[in-house]
Coordinates of C-alpha atoms in Angstrom, one line a residue:
X1 CA -0.1 -0.1 0.1
X2 CA 3.2 2.3 0.2
X3 CA 1.9 3.4 3.7
X4 CA 4.6 2.3 6.1
X5 CA 8.2 3.1 6.7
X6 CA 10.6 1.3 8.9
X7 CA 11.4 3.8 11.6
X8 CA 11.4 4.3 15.2
X9 CA 8.8 6.8 16.4
X10 CA 10.2 9.8 18.3
X11 CA 8.6 12.7 20.1
X12 CA 5.6 11.2 21.3
X13 CA 6.3 11.2 24.9
X14 CA 6.2 7.5 25.2
X15 CA 8.9 5.6 27.0
X16 CA 11.3 4.1 24.5
X17 CA 12.7 1.0 26.5
X18 CA 14.3 -2.0 25.0
X19 CA 11.8 -3.9 22.7
X20 CA 11.9 -7.0 24.8
X21 CA 10.5 -4.9 28.0
X22 CA 8.6 -2.1 26.2
X23 CA 5.3 -1.4 28.0
X24 CA 2.2 -0.5 26.4
X25 CA 1.5 3.1 25.6
X26 CA -0.4 5.1 28.2
X27 CA -4.2 4.5 27.7
X28 CA -3.7 1.0 26.4
X29 CA -4.3 -2.4 27.8
X30 CA -4.7 -6.1 26.7
X31 CA -2.6 -8.2 24.6
X32 CA -4.7 -9.7 21.7
X33 CA -6.6 -7.3 21.1
X34 CA -4.9 -4.3 22.5
X35 CA -7.5 -1.6 23.4
X36 CA -6.4 1.9 23.7
X37 CA -8.9 4.9 24.9
X38 CA -8.3 8.6 24.8
X39 CA -10.6 10.9 26.6
X40 CA -11.0 13.5 23.7
X41 CA -14.0 15.7 22.6
X42 CA -15.8 15.2 19.3
X43 CA -13.7 16.4 16.4
X44 CA -10.9 15.4 14.2
X45 CA -7.5 14.1 15.4
X46 CA -4.2 13.4 13.8
X47 CA -2.9 10.0 15.2
X48 CA 0.6 8.3 14.8
X49 CA 1.1 4.8 15.8
X50 CA 4.4 2.8 16.2
X51 CA 3.7 -0.8 15.5
X52 CA 6.3 -3.8 16.5
X53 CA 8.2 -5.2 19.4
X54 CA 10.5 -8.0 20.5
X55 CA 8.8 -10.6 18.5
X56 CA 7.3 -10.9 15.0
X57 CA 3.8 -9.6 14.7
X58 CA 0.8 -9.1 12.4
X59 CA -1.4 -6.1 13.4
X60 CA -4.4 -4.7 12.1
X61 CA -5.9 -1.5 13.7
X62 CA -9.5 -0.5 14.0
X63 CA -11.1 2.7 15.5
X64 CA -14.4 3.6 17.1
X65 CA -17.2 1.4 15.6
X66 CA -15.3 -1.0 13.4
X67 CA -13.8 1.5 11.1
X68 CA -10.8 -0.2 9.6
X69 CA -7.6 2.1 9.7
X70 CA -4.9 -0.5 8.9
X71 CA -5.2 -4.0 7.3
X72 CA -2.9 -6.7 8.9
X73 CA 0.6 -5.4 8.8
X74 CA 3.8 -7.5 9.5
X75 CA 6.6 -6.2 11.5
X76 CA 9.7 -8.4 12.0
X77 CA 11.2 -9.1 15.6
X78 CA 12.8 -5.9 17.0
X79 CA 11.6 -3.6 14.2
X80 CA 9.0 -0.8 14.1
X81 CA 6.8 0.7 11.6
X82 CA 5.1 4.1 11.8
X83 CA 1.6 4.7 10.5
X84 CA -0.2 8.3 10.6
X85 CA -3.9 9.2 9.8
X86 CA -6.6 11.8 10.7
X87 CA -9.6 10.2 12.4
X88 CA -13.1 11.7 13.1
X89 CA -14.4 11.1 16.4
X90 CA -18.1 11.8 17.3
X91 CA -20.9 10.7 19.7
X92 CA -22.5 8.3 19.1
X93 CA -19.5 6.9 17.5
X94 CA -21.2 4.6 15.0
X95 CA -24.6 5.1 13.5
X96 CA -26.0 8.6 14.4
X97 CA -29.3 7.2 15.6
X98 CA -27.6 4.8 17.9
X99 CA -28.6 1.7 16.3
X100 CA -26.2 -0.9 17.4
X101 CA -25.0 1.0 20.4
X102 CA -23.7 4.5 21.0
X103 CA -20.2 3.4 21.9
X104 CA -17.9 5.2 24.4
X105 CA -17.1 9.0 24.5
X106 CA -13.6 9.8 23.3
X107 CA -11.4 7.9 20.8
X108 CA -11.0 4.1 21.0
X109 CA -8.2 2.3 19.0
X110 CA -8.1 -1.4 18.7
X111 CA -5.0 -3.4 17.6
X112 CA -5.8 -6.9 16.7
X113 CA -4.1 -9.7 14.5
X114 CA -1.6 -12.3 15.0
X115 CA 0.3 -11.3 18.3
X116 CA -0.4 -7.6 17.8
X117 CA 2.2 -5.1 18.9
X118 CA 2.3 -1.4 19.7
X119 CA 4.9 0.6 21.2
X120 CA 3.7 4.4 20.9
X121 CA 0.4 6.3 20.2
X122 CA 0.2 10.1 19.7
X123 CA -3.1 11.8 19.3
X124 CA -3.5 15.6 18.8
X125 CA -6.2 17.9 17.3
X126 CA -6.2 18.1 13.6
X127 CA -6.0 21.5 12.0
X128 CA -8.6 22.1 9.5
X129 CA -8.6 18.8 7.8
X130 CA -10.7 18.1 4.7
X131 CA -13.6 16.0 5.9
X132 CA -15.4 13.4 3.7
X133 CA -18.9 13.0 4.8
X134 CA -20.8 10.0 4.0
X135 CA -24.6 10.1 3.8
X136 CA -26.4 6.8 3.2
X137 CA -27.8 3.7 4.4
X138 CA -26.7 0.3 5.9
X139 CA -24.5 -0.5 2.9
X140 CA -22.4 2.5 3.8
X141 CA -22.7 2.8 7.6
X142 CA -20.3 1.8 10.2
X143 CA -21.7 -1.5 11.2
X144 CA -21.0 -2.3 14.8
X145 CA -21.1 -6.0 14.6
X146 CA -19.4 -8.6 12.2
X147 CA -20.1 -9.9 9.9
X148 CA -22.1 -6.9 8.5
X149 CA -19.9 -4.4 7.1
X150 CA -20.6 -1.1 5.2
X151 CA -18.2 0.2 2.4
X152 CA -17.8 3.5 4.5
X153 CA -15.9 1.7 7.2
X154 CA -13.5 0.0 4.8
X155 CA -12.3 3.0 2.7
X156 CA -10.4 4.5 5.6
X157 CA -7.2 2.7 5.3
X158 CA -6.8 4.5 1.9
X159 CA -7.2 8.0 3.3
X160 CA -3.9 9.7 4.5
X161 CA -3.3 12.3 7.0
X162 CA -4.8 15.7 6.6
X163 CA -8.3 14.2 5.6
X164 CA -10.8 12.2 7.6
X165 CA -14.0 10.2 6.9
X166 CA -17.2 11.1 8.9
X167 CA -19.7 8.3 8.2
X168 CA -23.3 9.5 9.0
X169 CA -24.9 6.7 7.0
X170 CA -27.7 5.1 8.9
X171 CA -29.3 1.7 8.7
X172 CA -32.9 1.7 7.0
X173 CA -32.6 5.2 5.7
X174 CA -34.1 6.5 2.5
X175 CA -33.4 9.7 0.8
X176 CA -36.5 11.3 2.5
X177 CA -35.8 10.1 6.0
X178 CA -32.2 10.8 6.1
X179 CA -33.0 14.4 5.0
X180 CA -35.7 14.8 7.7
X181 CA -34.1 13.2 10.6
X182 CA -32.3 15.9 12.8
X183 CA -29.6 13.3 13.9
X184 CA -28.8 12.7 10.2
X185 CA -28.6 15.2 7.4
X186 CA -29.1 18.5 9.5
X187 CA -26.4 17.2 12.0
X188 CA -24.1 16.3 9.1
X189 CA -24.8 19.8 7.4
X190 CA -23.9 21.5 10.5
X191 CA -20.3 20.2 10.4
X192 CA -19.7 21.0 6.7
X193 CA -17.1 23.7 6.0
X194 CA -15.8 25.0 2.8
X195 CA -14.2 22.4 0.3
X196 CA -15.4 19.3 2.5
X197 CA -17.0 16.5 0.5
X198 CA -20.2 15.1 1.0
X199 CA -21.0 11.8 -0.6
X200 CA -24.7 10.9 -1.0
X201 CA -25.8 7.4 -1.7
X202 CA -29.5 6.3 -1.5
X203 CA -31.8 4.0 -3.2
X204 CA -32.0 0.6 -1.3
X205 CA -34.7 2.0 1.0
X206 CA -36.5 4.2 -1.6
X207 CA -38.6 1.3 -2.6
X208 CA -41.9 3.4 -2.7
X209 CA -40.3 6.8 -3.4
X210 CA -41.7 8.5 -6.6
X211 CA -39.3 9.9 -9.1
X212 CA -40.1 13.4 -8.4
X213 CA -39.7 13.0 -4.6
X214 CA -36.2 11.2 -5.1
X215 CA -35.0 14.0 -7.4
X216 CA -36.2 16.6 -4.9
X217 CA -34.5 15.0 -1.9
X218 CA -31.2 14.8 -3.6
X219 CA -31.4 18.3 -5.0
X220 CA -32.3 19.7 -1.6
X221 CA -29.1 18.0 -0.1
X222 CA -27.0 19.2 -3.0
X223 CA -28.3 22.8 -2.5
X224 CA -27.8 22.8 1.2
X225 CA -24.3 21.3 0.9
X226 CA -23.3 23.9 -1.6
X227 CA -24.5 26.8 0.4
X228 CA -22.0 25.7 3.1
X229 CA -19.3 25.7 0.7
X230 CA -19.2 21.9 0.6
X231 CA -18.7 19.6 -2.5
X232 CA -21.5 17.2 -3.1
X233 CA -21.0 14.0 -4.8
X234 CA -23.8 11.7 -5.8
X235 CA -23.1 7.9 -5.4
X236 CA -25.6 5.5 -7.2
X237 CA -26.4 2.4 -4.9
X238 CA -24.5 -0.8 -5.2
X239 CA -26.5 -3.8 -6.6
X240 CA -28.2 -6.5 -4.7
X241 CA -27.3 -10.2 -5.6
X242 CA -30.4 -11.2 -7.2
X243 CA -30.0 -13.0 -10.7
X244 CA -32.2 -14.2 -13.4
X245 CA -29.9 -16.5 -15.2
X246 CA -26.4 -14.8 -15.7
X247 CA -27.9 -11.2 -15.3
X248 CA -28.9 -9.1 -12.3
X249 CA -32.8 -8.5 -12.2
X250 CA -34.3 -5.0 -12.3
X251 CA -34.9 -5.1 -8.6
X252 CA -31.2 -5.9 -8.0
X253 CA -30.5 -2.7 -10.1
X254 CA -32.8 -0.5 -8.1
X255 CA -36.0 -0.2 -10.2
X256 CA -38.3 0.3 -7.3
X257 CA -42.0 -0.7 -6.6
X258 CA -43.3 2.3 -8.6
X259 CA -41.1 1.3 -11.6
X260 CA -38.7 4.3 -10.9
X261 CA -35.1 3.5 -12.0
X262 CA -33.5 5.1 -9.1
X263 CA -29.9 5.1 -10.3
X264 CA -31.0 6.7 -13.7
X265 CA -32.7 9.4 -11.7
X266 CA -29.7 10.2 -9.6
X267 CA -27.6 10.3 -12.8
X268 CA -30.1 12.9 -14.2
X269 CA -29.9 14.9 -11.1
X270 CA -26.1 14.8 -11.4
X271 CA -26.3 16.2 -15.0
X272 CA -28.8 18.9 -13.9
X273 CA -27.1 20.1 -11.0
X274 CA -23.5 19.7 -12.4
X275 CA -22.6 17.3 -9.5
X276 CA -20.1 14.3 -9.9
X277 CA -21.7 11.0 -9.9
X278 CA -19.8 7.9 -8.9
X279 CA -21.7 5.2 -10.6
X280 CA -21.5 2.4 -8.1
X281 CA -24.5 0.6 -9.5
X282 CA -22.9 0.3 -12.8
X283 CA -19.4 -0.7 -11.4
X284 CA -20.9 -3.1 -8.8
X285 CA -23.0 -4.7 -11.6
X286 CA -20.0 -5.4 -13.6
X287 CA -18.3 -7.0 -10.7
X288 CA -21.1 -9.0 -9.5
X289 CA -22.2 -10.4 -12.9
X290 CA -18.4 -11.1 -13.9
X291 CA -18.4 -13.3 -10.7
X292 CA -21.8 -15.0 -11.5
X293 CA -24.6 -16.2 -9.2
X294 CA -22.2 -18.5 -7.3
X295 CA -18.8 -16.8 -6.9
X296 CA -20.5 -13.4 -6.1
X297 CA -21.8 -15.0 -2.8
X298 CA -18.5 -14.1 -1.3
X299 CA -19.3 -10.4 -1.5
X300 CA -22.5 -10.6 0.6
X301 CA -23.4 -12.5 3.7
X302 CA -23.6 -16.5 3.4
X303 CA -25.2 -18.9 5.8
X304 CA -22.2 -21.4 5.6
X305 CA -19.7 -18.5 6.6
X306 CA -21.7 -15.8 8.5
X307 CA -24.7 -17.8 9.9
X308 CA -27.3 -15.7 7.7
X309 CA -27.9 -15.4 3.9
X310 CA -28.5 -11.7 2.9
X311 CA -28.1 -10.6 -0.8
X312 CA -28.1 -6.9 0.0
X313 CA -25.5 -6.4 2.8
X314 CA -21.9 -7.0 2.5
X315 CA -19.4 -9.1 4.2
X316 CA -16.1 -7.5 5.2
X317 CA -14.6 -8.6 1.9
X318 CA -17.6 -7.4 -0.1
X319 CA -17.3 -4.2 1.6
X320 CA -13.7 -3.6 1.0
X321 CA -14.5 -4.4 -2.8
X322 CA -17.3 -1.9 -3.0
X323 CA -15.2 0.7 -1.1
X324 CA -12.3 0.1 -3.7
X325 CA -14.7 0.8 -6.5
X326 CA -15.6 4.1 -4.6
X327 CA -12.2 5.0 -4.3
X328 CA -11.4 4.1 -8.0
X329 CA -14.1 6.7 -9.1
X330 CA -12.6 9.1 -6.6
X331 CA -9.2 9.0 -8.3
X332 CA -10.7 8.7 -11.9
X333 CA -12.8 11.8 -11.4
X334 CA -10.1 13.7 -9.3
X335 CA -12.7 14.5 -6.6
X336 CA -11.4 16.7 -3.7
X337 CA -10.5 13.5 -1.5
X338 CA -8.2 12.1 -4.3
X339 CA -5.2 14.3 -3.2
X340 CA -5.3 12.6 0.1
X341 CA -5.5 9.0 -1.0
X342 CA -2.5 6.6 -0.4

């Protein structure tokens, strides 16, 4: 990924004893996982960690409500690796309506993996970072309990220091309910500053939304984000895994119960409002159909692996693939967040 450098982290205030006897940083406890807590207020924070210790390790790092910050990263015995990122802290820390729990005030970092090791952690307030806000539903949100995973909690490892992801997506929301709920769009909008990006994905729960209402809801969000100086980006919804032969069905492609082609309506709003559109419907359609009815199951939840069969919500692997498609589009279209991607 090009995001680690072998080095010794200095200047953090942590004790730098011999690796064989190095204690955990202040605020951290446990062995596998190692859990660290920092009593900070909601906001954005620059974090630098030093991984490694006396023995070989493979460490992955998660923050808050299962937001992945670092996939499993190996360190040799006696070596160290530094990693920096900017993290968004809020309360509740996961879904804004508190579904799945509200978490703990402050910043929580969890180091897991095979013999995870961390020797230093530095946390300080970030200065005017670019914030990428996510507005969406359960396919985007920070899902608190595995195996359910939203793509929004899997794009964070790719976002370098100076930018953070604030995931306001919430399970079960339609374009209209998200717009009206004071804990959702109004709360998100209150935080937006000039040049922040707001990624807007709806469709899964707009099953009975008319074309005119869908367009109106999206246009309202766009107008309000622009009024704050933010940059709105529309994201068409990822497909469901519902096949007719080798092709996905209209329902899988988000033609709703009223016959409204929701992705097409979103594309039209993007054109009319001169707003960038990430066509995740088209990209995920290509991916899912290329895998076929059987192999595409790994992207979603399977009873044999996850204990539940669900052709809408993603496995951790599936969420990482969907997030990868979003990141691909951000780079291709040179959207504001692109300059911060690793």
